[in-house]
């Protein structure tokens, strides 16, 4: 008999915590166990109700002025002592740039496994958590189970739907926290202008790659996207090397699920394609008929994007009217 | 003398990976290997720090279960002073815990380091856990997802690239730092550098040299299956006499799919 019981979730990002609640509820139900959230911060008591309405049976509340900002060592100290004490069988942690090292160090401190960036979660016949993640640069999905407990997995943003709130009974457990000293000191924070539109929510995405010659030519994509009521995206080199965009689509960028994805001047390397697997219809426009993007597209046009895009905009306008 | 150690993974070159269409299995055994991109950025950064600070040596450590000579030679050509290869057939099934554990033992044995640099994640498995596990095992501060780094006295000051902010963090050395690909553009070694590298030392260790516990090497996870996703795309070519005609045919197809218009 396992002494480990219960499904727990933690993320320093509240939205991601809510997203994880839906999937975690399913996992907890399959395991016939309770679903708990660990809430860490300062002045956060009013969030408890929202967590309960989204499915939490229990909220472990660690509130302290010293916990106002995420610091990996201090948060790890709180989470580790809770997990060591209450022994949940599953711990899901939000896979952010801060959450992932937190999960990894928690797993290391407990000498257990950690499966990062899970896009699917299930429970097998033996009551083990089975995680699915993208691996080998987007060429494959790996299904992974654990050999010990707690089973620690991280969940990326927007992998799961936030559940609808409803009446639910939940309990709050207030934690006396011991603050562990941080090994690093934050000396400055510069918020990035976050785009108000989330590309994950876009129904239509017109995306460009290195086939786009100049930054100004982006207007071709903007106009087509506008005609389709969609958004513009790009491959990584346009953001990372050329700095024309701040975010990109793909394995190391955003994973999108539009009805329509139009890839213009994108070669279709696996790392890019890993981000568009969930698109309903993929269109590729590329002047190289050997480009791998045609292998993963529903409709392919061999041609120059500078000629096709303006023509396509006109054709679409005609049909939408 | 300052000492920087870079953890280098020999990864499957995912761009050259083939899929068996019938079984959807990946043909990894025969796929070419290369230095994981992110680790190459870490190495480049270490060499740049050495060039800037002077009086610094750069070592690399690679934990592997197969021959990694060409990756180690490349590291030496890029500018590492010495490469450690911890190679043992018993390492073939290592998970992220096992890898970090062997690395930690190798780092302890080498000793005397101020900074450990590694890639934020790896090209093939893309887990991104080893750097943080290593920091935990060594009991050192971790600065992850770093896009800019400088050494100020006994501390490192680094810019971390977060989802919605850039955070500047200071940590006292020794520390573990993981870098993103934004941090630099790795150099391509010249023939001169490659020739010079052939005289540099590669230290080869096996499991026995490190005295690692077999028990701790047991994987803590079990890979149930690895399969290429089914691609069920239609692969229809849209043709036409000119751009206008092609565009018209494409628009019609998209309307029929119900993805254009309402
Ligand atoms: C670990 C790792 C993670 C990565 N993650 C991502 C990721 O998340 N997302 C991502 O996108 N990339 C990622 N990459 C980079 C990826 O490997 C490719 O380098 C990148 O996707 C290529 O971008 P591209 O298709 O725009 O450029 P290219 O491969 O250079 O393709 C340009 C294409 O444009 C076509 N073209 C040129 N001119 C025209 C024209 N006038 N009209 C029509 N077509 C034209 C060319 O035929 C060519 O096919 C990653 C790489 C690594 C190593």
XYZ file of C-alpha atoms and ligand atoms in Angstrom:
636
model
C 0.000 0.000 0.000
C 1.211 3.415 -0.888
C 1.243 6.025 1.829
C 1.155 8.736 -0.812
C -2.273 10.235 -1.448
C -3.692 13.273 -3.179
C -3.115 15.413 -6.249
C -1.439 18.769 -5.732
C -0.825 21.719 -7.952
C 1.335 24.774 -7.731
C 2.191 27.642 -10.003
C 3.442 31.106 -9.208
C 1.207 32.221 -12.090
C -2.412 32.323 -11.026
C -3.850 31.809 -14.524
C -1.777 28.702 -15.005
C -2.931 27.387 -11.624
C -6.520 27.747 -12.796
C -5.741 26.004 -16.097
C -4.150 23.073 -14.282
C -7.154 22.707 -11.975
C -9.360 21.249 -14.716
C -7.014 18.478 -15.774
C -5.862 17.863 -12.211
C -9.503 17.382 -11.154
C -9.829 14.575 -13.713
C -6.611 12.961 -12.491
C -7.715 13.232 -8.848
C -11.106 11.708 -9.653
C -9.468 8.783 -11.439
C -7.234 8.215 -8.420
C -10.162 8.673 -6.005
C -8.215 11.271 -4.164
C -8.491 14.898 -3.225
C -7.258 17.872 -5.210
C -5.213 20.499 -3.412
C -3.593 23.749 -4.440
C -0.545 25.229 -2.789
C -0.868 28.994 -2.768
C 2.297 30.893 -1.948
C 2.678 34.651 -1.741
C 1.820 37.681 0.289
C -1.693 39.083 0.774
C -3.305 36.413 -1.350
C -6.054 35.150 0.946
C -8.813 36.428 -1.322
C -7.699 34.064 -4.087
C -8.662 30.996 -2.090
C -12.329 31.215 -3.046
C -11.571 31.366 -6.717
C -9.424 28.251 -6.456
C -12.178 26.386 -4.648
C -14.774 27.450 -7.220
C -12.485 26.063 -9.922
C -12.342 22.657 -8.264
C -9.843 22.682 -5.376
C -10.845 20.576 -2.365
C -8.147 22.049 -0.241
C -5.872 25.085 -0.389
C -2.588 25.128 1.496
C -2.021 28.812 2.072
C 1.518 30.017 2.698
C 1.244 33.761 3.090
C 4.134 35.872 4.256
C 5.546 39.255 3.231
C 8.859 37.490 2.525
C 7.095 35.424 -0.131
C 5.776 38.330 -2.143
C 8.116 37.713 -5.077
C 9.023 34.352 -6.509
C 12.495 33.285 -5.348
C 13.330 29.743 -6.195
C 15.024 28.805 -2.906
C 12.396 30.318 -0.629
C 9.471 28.879 -2.589
C 11.247 25.529 -2.794
C 11.702 25.498 0.973
C 7.975 26.014 1.537
C 6.872 23.525 -1.096
C 9.390 20.874 -0.106
C 8.439 20.886 3.562
C 4.744 20.636 2.633
C 5.275 17.789 0.176
C 7.594 15.919 2.539
C 5.031 16.286 5.293
C 1.733 15.520 3.513
C 3.072 13.107 0.844
C 0.873 13.757 -2.184
C 1.091 11.111 -4.908
C 1.021 13.636 -7.753
C 2.457 17.157 -7.847
C 1.800 19.251 -10.953
C 3.824 22.436 -11.276
C 3.373 25.189 -13.838
C 6.113 24.953 -16.446
C 7.307 28.533 -16.513
C 10.917 29.705 -16.552
C 10.660 29.886 -12.762
C 8.360 26.921 -12.171
C 10.463 24.409 -14.032
C 13.638 24.785 -11.954
C 11.414 24.737 -8.881
C 9.904 21.387 -9.915
C 13.269 20.015 -10.907
C 14.879 20.926 -7.601
C 11.931 19.638 -5.612
C 12.222 16.308 -7.426
C 15.968 16.258 -6.840
C 15.633 17.005 -3.146
C 13.123 14.139 -2.880
C 15.250 11.866 -5.135
C 12.337 11.260 -7.508
C 11.570 11.689 -11.209
C 10.242 14.765 -12.910
C 8.580 14.901 -16.309
C 8.624 18.383 -17.814
C 6.242 20.114 -20.217
C 3.452 17.566 -20.248
C 0.789 18.224 -22.829
C -1.334 15.214 -21.907
C -1.851 13.543 -18.539
C -3.627 10.326 -17.712
C -3.750 7.557 -15.129
C -2.941 3.967 -16.114
C -4.451 0.715 -14.861
C -2.010 0.568 -11.963
C -2.907 4.041 -10.810
C 0.292 5.603 -12.133
C 0.390 9.019 -13.689
C 1.254 8.775 -17.388
C 2.573 11.944 -18.989
C 2.950 12.800 -22.631
C 5.476 15.305 -23.848
C 7.010 16.427 -27.113
C 10.564 15.246 -27.606
C 13.309 14.928 -30.227
C 12.823 18.451 -31.480
C 9.158 17.877 -32.177
C 9.512 14.603 -34.061
C 7.837 12.490 -31.427
C 5.594 12.251 -28.416
C 7.008 10.364 -25.457
C 4.752 8.634 -22.945
C 6.420 8.520 -19.565
C 5.468 6.991 -16.230
C 7.169 7.170 -12.837
C 9.009 4.622 -10.717
C 8.438 6.307 -7.381
C 6.340 8.883 -5.589
C 5.534 11.689 -5.499
C 5.148 11.849 -9.250
C 6.218 15.350 -10.251
C 5.283 16.765 -13.648
C 5.295 20.254 -15.094
C 2.533 21.651 -17.277
C 3.073 24.414 -19.836
C 0.829 27.408 -20.153
C -2.285 26.938 -22.253
C -1.967 23.176 -22.535
C -5.280 22.678 -20.746
C -8.528 24.611 -20.574
C -9.409 26.524 -17.462
C -12.517 24.832 -15.985
C -15.790 26.728 -15.593
C -16.301 27.969 -12.021
C -19.078 26.425 -9.973
C -20.154 25.918 -6.374
C -17.743 23.584 -4.615
C -16.714 22.891 -1.037
C -13.147 23.496 -0.104
C -11.035 23.847 2.969
C -8.136 26.171 3.751
C -5.054 25.060 5.614
C -2.858 27.931 6.737
C 0.815 27.119 6.843
C 3.419 28.468 9.223
C 6.278 29.175 6.913
C 9.968 28.959 7.596
C 11.818 31.206 5.177
C 14.943 29.663 3.647
C 17.583 32.168 2.588
C 17.800 32.761 -1.164
C 21.082 32.038 -2.933
C 20.411 34.702 -5.522
C 19.403 38.307 -5.224
C 17.098 40.002 -7.723
C 18.576 43.401 -8.451
C 16.237 44.516 -11.210
C 13.096 43.590 -13.117
C 12.159 44.997 -16.480
C 8.666 43.959 -17.554
C 8.359 43.110 -21.220
C 5.582 44.752 -23.141
C 3.315 41.736 -23.296
C 1.241 41.637 -26.429
C -2.406 42.124 -25.547
C -3.462 39.450 -28.006
C -2.597 35.889 -27.249
C -1.626 34.029 -30.368
C -2.862 30.780 -28.799
C -6.398 32.174 -28.954
C -6.186 33.171 -32.619
C -8.585 31.385 -34.958
C -6.480 32.257 -37.970
C -2.716 32.798 -38.078
C -0.717 34.076 -41.024
C 2.881 33.258 -40.244
C 6.095 34.196 -41.988
C 9.622 32.869 -42.022
C 12.930 33.871 -43.493
C 11.290 34.089 -46.889
C 10.241 37.583 -45.823
C 12.971 39.945 -47.047
C 12.341 43.149 -45.128
C 10.666 44.080 -41.908
C 8.378 46.503 -43.776
C 7.056 43.665 -45.949
C 5.206 42.464 -42.906
C 2.359 44.629 -44.142
C 1.584 41.859 -46.672
C 0.883 39.499 -43.812
C -0.909 42.079 -41.727
C -3.308 42.796 -44.571
C -4.082 39.151 -45.238
C -4.484 38.492 -41.515
C -6.858 41.423 -41.296
C -8.968 40.114 -44.171
C -9.185 36.782 -42.327
C -9.761 38.355 -38.882
C -6.583 36.633 -37.756
C -3.186 37.371 -36.306
C 0.357 37.368 -37.564
C 3.017 34.945 -36.329
C 6.527 33.972 -37.383
C 9.278 31.375 -37.234
C 12.037 31.717 -34.689
C 14.771 33.363 -36.769
C 12.515 36.356 -37.427
C 12.200 36.955 -33.726
C 15.485 35.713 -32.365
C 17.952 36.719 -35.071
C 16.234 39.558 -36.881
C 14.252 40.913 -33.913
C 11.295 41.847 -36.145
C 8.902 40.117 -33.784
C 9.079 39.382 -30.081
C 7.533 35.907 -30.071
C 7.492 32.934 -32.393
C 5.604 29.748 -33.101
C 7.142 26.346 -32.475
C 8.642 23.951 -30.029
C 10.539 26.608 -28.108
C 7.873 29.229 -28.737
C 4.102 29.212 -28.791
C 2.097 26.106 -29.598
C -0.947 27.265 -31.477
C -4.271 25.695 -32.408
C -6.009 27.875 -34.985
C -8.627 26.754 -37.490
C -6.295 27.985 -40.212
C -2.508 28.375 -40.222
C -0.877 29.896 -43.285
C 2.913 29.402 -43.369
C 4.585 31.802 -45.800
C 8.278 31.470 -46.573
C 8.730 28.945 -43.776
C 10.755 25.844 -44.595
C 8.910 23.596 -42.159
C 11.717 22.376 -39.957
C 10.400 20.046 -37.238
C 10.914 22.543 -34.436
C 8.528 24.924 -36.150
C 6.041 22.240 -37.103
C 5.901 21.050 -33.485
C 4.039 24.266 -32.720
C 1.310 23.832 -35.335
C 0.301 20.198 -34.901
C -3.047 21.162 -33.486
C -3.967 23.504 -36.325
C -7.063 22.309 -38.166
C -5.964 23.328 -41.657
C -2.389 24.177 -42.638
C -1.556 26.092 -45.821
C 2.021 26.405 -47.060
C 3.290 29.039 -49.470
C 6.896 28.462 -50.447
C 8.892 28.970 -53.609
C 10.884 25.785 -53.104
C 8.755 22.822 -54.081
C 11.030 20.513 -52.066
C 10.435 22.435 -48.826
C 9.452 20.029 -46.014
C 6.543 22.277 -45.048
C 4.564 20.786 -47.962
C 4.713 17.381 -46.256
C 2.832 18.727 -43.269
C 0.389 20.994 -45.068
C -3.159 20.404 -46.257
C -2.840 22.881 -49.095
C 0.431 23.800 -50.730
C 1.229 26.611 -53.117
C 4.601 26.596 -54.839
C 5.194 30.263 -55.472
C 6.577 33.593 -54.384
C 4.875 34.905 -51.284
C 5.270 38.448 -52.630
C 2.915 37.562 -55.474
C 0.620 35.093 -53.745
C -0.176 37.054 -50.593
C -1.628 40.186 -52.227
C -3.639 38.029 -54.625
C -4.872 35.836 -51.791
C -5.965 38.874 -49.804
C -8.140 40.028 -52.731
C -9.574 36.546 -53.271
C -10.414 36.150 -49.586
C -12.053 39.588 -49.440
C -14.305 38.556 -52.304
C -15.364 35.357 -50.570
C -15.876 36.846 -47.140
C -18.235 39.506 -48.404
C 43.047 31.429 -11.640
C 39.337 31.272 -12.237
C 37.837 28.014 -13.446
C 34.670 27.696 -15.506
C 33.221 24.273 -16.228
C 30.766 23.792 -19.074
C 28.463 20.755 -19.167
C 28.222 19.527 -22.736
C 25.756 17.005 -24.045
C 26.290 14.939 -27.139
C 22.769 14.944 -28.554
C 20.936 13.275 -31.397
C 20.895 15.700 -34.315
C 17.118 15.965 -34.471
C 17.191 17.644 -37.871
C 18.618 14.439 -39.341
C 16.364 12.045 -37.488
C 14.408 9.571 -39.587
C 11.025 8.093 -38.780
C 10.016 4.581 -39.762
C 6.751 5.367 -41.509
C 5.194 1.975 -40.802
C 5.835 1.827 -37.059
C 6.190 5.578 -36.335
C 9.348 4.672 -34.408
C 12.309 7.042 -34.528
C 15.536 5.647 -35.912
C 17.745 7.101 -33.183
C 20.505 4.490 -33.054
C 21.976 5.400 -36.428
C 21.106 9.109 -36.328
C 24.090 11.476 -36.372
C 25.134 13.065 -33.099
C 26.283 16.593 -32.423
C 26.969 19.032 -29.620
C 23.629 20.183 -28.234
C 23.077 23.734 -29.505
C 22.297 25.311 -26.143
C 25.446 23.819 -24.655
C 27.448 25.287 -27.509
C 26.098 28.698 -26.471
C 27.207 27.955 -22.898
C 30.685 27.012 -24.110
C 30.948 30.106 -26.299
C 29.985 32.261 -23.327
C 32.607 30.592 -21.140
C 35.292 31.237 -23.748
C 34.173 34.871 -24.078
C 34.353 35.293 -20.300
C 37.843 33.846 -20.358
C 38.890 36.240 -23.119
C 37.430 39.180 -21.230
C 38.573 38.368 -17.703
C 41.914 36.727 -18.395
C 43.471 34.312 -15.896
C 40.615 31.876 -16.431
C 40.504 28.283 -17.598
C 37.575 26.592 -19.275
C 36.912 22.873 -18.855
C 34.086 20.842 -20.331
C 32.426 17.739 -18.945
C 30.431 15.282 -21.012
C 28.530 12.345 -19.540
C 27.789 9.752 -22.200
C 27.437 6.079 -22.942
C 28.961 6.185 -26.408
C 31.981 7.713 -28.086
C 31.867 11.508 -28.043
C 35.370 12.289 -29.313
C 34.327 14.587 -32.131
C 32.135 16.671 -29.819
C 34.987 16.946 -27.314
C 37.443 17.923 -30.065
C 35.017 20.562 -31.291
C 34.755 21.948 -27.750
C 38.527 22.188 -27.520
C 38.647 23.892 -30.915
C 36.069 26.457 -29.824
C 38.348 27.326 -26.931
C 38.035 24.932 -23.989
C 41.363 24.154 -22.318
C 40.581 20.617 -21.272
C 37.707 18.217 -21.902
C 36.513 15.547 -19.476
C 34.662 12.604 -20.893
C 32.761 10.500 -18.383
C 31.872 7.569 -20.534
C 30.398 4.273 -19.430
C 28.091 1.818 -21.137
C 26.159 1.727 -17.864
C 25.048 5.314 -18.510
C 22.888 4.423 -21.508
C 19.583 4.535 -19.656
C 20.285 7.549 -17.461
C 17.426 9.912 -16.774
C 17.860 13.557 -15.836
C 18.495 12.702 -12.206
C 21.177 10.152 -13.087
C 22.884 12.505 -15.531
C 22.925 15.353 -13.018
C 24.210 13.003 -10.336
C 27.146 11.783 -12.452
C 27.903 15.363 -13.502
C 27.841 16.472 -9.873
C 30.307 13.739 -8.912
C 32.573 14.628 -11.836
C 32.481 18.316 -10.877
C 33.336 17.437 -7.275
C 36.279 15.386 -8.455
C 37.557 18.148 -10.748
C 36.902 20.706 -8.010
C 38.065 24.292 -7.713
C 35.461 25.782 -10.045
C 33.834 29.184 -9.768
C 31.162 28.860 -12.383
C 29.283 25.975 -13.966
C 27.637 26.809 -17.281
C 25.137 24.692 -19.132
C 22.467 25.025 -21.777
C 18.951 25.793 -20.604
C 17.737 22.600 -22.254
C 18.992 20.016 -24.744
C 18.441 19.699 -28.437
C 17.040 16.170 -28.391
C 15.172 15.476 -25.171
C 14.325 19.133 -24.513
C 13.761 18.422 -20.815
C 15.643 21.349 -19.328
C 16.118 19.737 -15.929
C 19.781 18.831 -15.655
C 21.146 22.285 -14.790
C 18.696 22.811 -11.959
C 19.095 19.264 -10.653
C 22.856 19.773 -10.687
C 22.595 23.005 -8.686
C 20.426 21.226 -6.132
C 22.816 18.271 -5.839
C 25.816 20.561 -5.440
C 23.936 22.861 -3.082
C 24.816 25.865 -5.243
C 22.778 28.865 -6.318
C 21.141 28.517 -9.739
C 20.600 31.289 -12.241
C 18.537 29.851 -15.087
C 17.463 31.046 -18.551
C 20.267 33.581 -18.776
C 20.628 35.797 -21.835
C 23.456 38.022 -20.589
C 26.138 37.456 -18.009
C 29.014 39.339 -16.406
C 31.396 38.633 -13.550
C 31.718 41.335 -10.914
C 34.271 40.461 -8.263
C 33.177 37.274 -6.559
C 29.672 37.392 -8.030
C 27.918 36.821 -11.317
C 25.306 39.271 -12.499
C 22.958 37.851 -15.086
C 19.874 38.796 -17.039
C 17.219 36.104 -16.976
C 14.788 35.901 -19.825
C 11.364 35.226 -18.282
C 7.981 34.988 -20.002
C 6.916 38.516 -19.167
C 10.019 40.222 -17.847
C 13.777 40.394 -17.873
C 15.083 39.864 -14.369
C 18.595 40.865 -13.325
C 20.006 38.537 -10.701
C 23.170 38.514 -8.665
C 24.673 35.350 -7.195
C 27.909 34.671 -5.420
C 30.227 32.143 -6.951
C 30.454 29.246 -7.163
C 27.133 29.151 -8.979
C 25.369 27.218 -11.725
C 24.131 29.246 -14.699
C 21.988 27.943 -17.562
C 21.894 29.943 -20.780
C 19.417 30.520 -23.591
C 20.304 30.581 -27.269
C 19.880 34.371 -27.353
C 23.025 34.849 -25.290
C 25.481 34.705 -28.214
C 26.312 33.362 -31.645
C 28.866 30.570 -31.189
C 32.008 30.919 -33.255
C 32.929 28.447 -35.955
C 36.450 27.222 -35.174
C 39.100 28.019 -37.765
C 41.514 25.435 -39.086
C 44.161 26.935 -36.792
C 41.960 26.472 -33.758
C 41.166 22.909 -34.778
C 44.862 22.135 -35.136
C 45.707 23.708 -31.817
C 42.957 21.686 -30.185
C 44.506 18.403 -31.220
C 47.264 19.054 -28.671
C 44.859 19.691 -25.804
C 44.058 17.071 -23.217
C 40.981 14.873 -23.060
C 40.571 13.175 -19.694
C 38.617 9.933 -19.891
C 36.809 8.660 -16.816
C 34.460 5.757 -16.354
C 31.878 5.085 -13.700
C 34.464 3.406 -11.479
C 36.682 6.498 -11.480
C 33.902 8.490 -9.888
C 32.691 5.967 -7.367
C 29.050 6.722 -8.078
C 26.363 4.659 -6.419
C 24.686 2.236 -8.833
C 21.453 2.566 -6.925
C 21.192 6.289 -7.556
C 21.679 5.698 -11.267
C 18.474 3.691 -11.495
C 16.059 5.739 -13.605
C 13.229 7.318 -11.667
C 11.003 7.431 -14.687
C 10.009 4.848 -17.248
C 9.651 5.722 -20.904
C 6.577 3.781 -22.006
C 6.747 4.680 -25.688
C 8.180 7.249 -28.096
C 6.236 7.609 -31.307
C 6.150 10.100 -34.141
C 2.750 11.754 -34.314
C 0.410 10.727 -37.074
C 0.459 13.391 -39.718
C -2.841 13.340 -41.452
C -2.471 16.333 -43.669
C -4.092 16.334 -47.077
C -1.034 17.514 -49.020
C -3.056 18.995 -51.886
C -1.161 21.176 -54.363
C -3.041 24.290 -55.437
C -2.200 25.216 -58.993
C -3.107 27.917 -61.482
C -1.928 29.946 -64.469
C -0.934 32.935 -62.353
C -1.012 34.262 -58.809
C -4.602 35.488 -59.114
C -5.865 32.112 -60.252
C -3.894 30.241 -57.590
C -5.196 32.590 -54.927
C -8.761 32.125 -56.136
C -8.445 28.330 -56.060
C -6.933 28.415 -52.599
C -9.621 30.751 -51.289
C -12.314 28.409 -52.630
C -10.711 25.409 -50.942
C -10.527 27.281 -47.644
C -14.161 28.329 -47.866
C -15.077 24.695 -48.492
C -13.077 23.650 -45.428
C -15.179 26.087 -43.441
C -12.154 27.961 -42.151
C -12.790 31.176 -44.062
C -15.893 33.312 -43.781
C -18.656 32.507 -41.353
C 16.518 23.599 -30.164
C 15.891 24.395 -31.244
C 14.618 24.885 -31.056
C 14.009 25.605 -32.081
N 12.736 26.063 -31.897
C 12.122 26.681 -32.911
C 10.768 27.119 -32.783
O 10.137 26.987 -31.739
N 10.199 27.721 -33.841
C 10.855 27.915 -35.035
O 10.240 28.447 -35.970
N 12.118 27.530 -35.180
C 12.773 26.924 -34.137
N 14.064 26.551 -34.302
C 14.759 26.939 -35.519
C 14.484 25.964 -36.647
O 15.384 24.875 -36.555
C 14.676 26.633 -38.019
O 15.957 27.223 -38.070
C 13.657 27.696 -38.310
O 12.350 27.266 -38.011
C 13.745 28.058 -39.754
O 12.965 29.205 -39.983
P 12.402 29.537 -41.407
O 11.565 28.414 -41.890
O 11.759 30.857 -41.280
O 13.720 29.755 -42.267
P 14.382 28.875 -43.419
O 14.564 27.482 -42.982
O 15.537 29.636 -43.891
O 13.269 28.841 -44.544
C 12.926 29.916 -45.341
C 11.999 29.393 -46.414
O 11.468 30.484 -47.152
C 11.367 30.101 -48.505
N 11.329 31.336 -49.283
C 12.324 32.235 -49.456
N 11.888 33.275 -50.184
C 10.599 33.048 -50.471
C 9.606 33.766 -51.208
N 9.869 34.947 -51.769
N 8.378 33.218 -51.317
C 8.106 32.012 -50.743
N 8.998 31.301 -50.052
C 10.240 31.807 -49.915
C 12.550 29.225 -48.743
O 12.304 28.352 -49.833
C 12.673 28.472 -47.423
O 11.966 27.242 -47.470
C 14.693 25.838 -33.292
C 15.983 25.339 -33.457
C 16.584 24.633 -32.446
C 17.960 24.103 -32.677
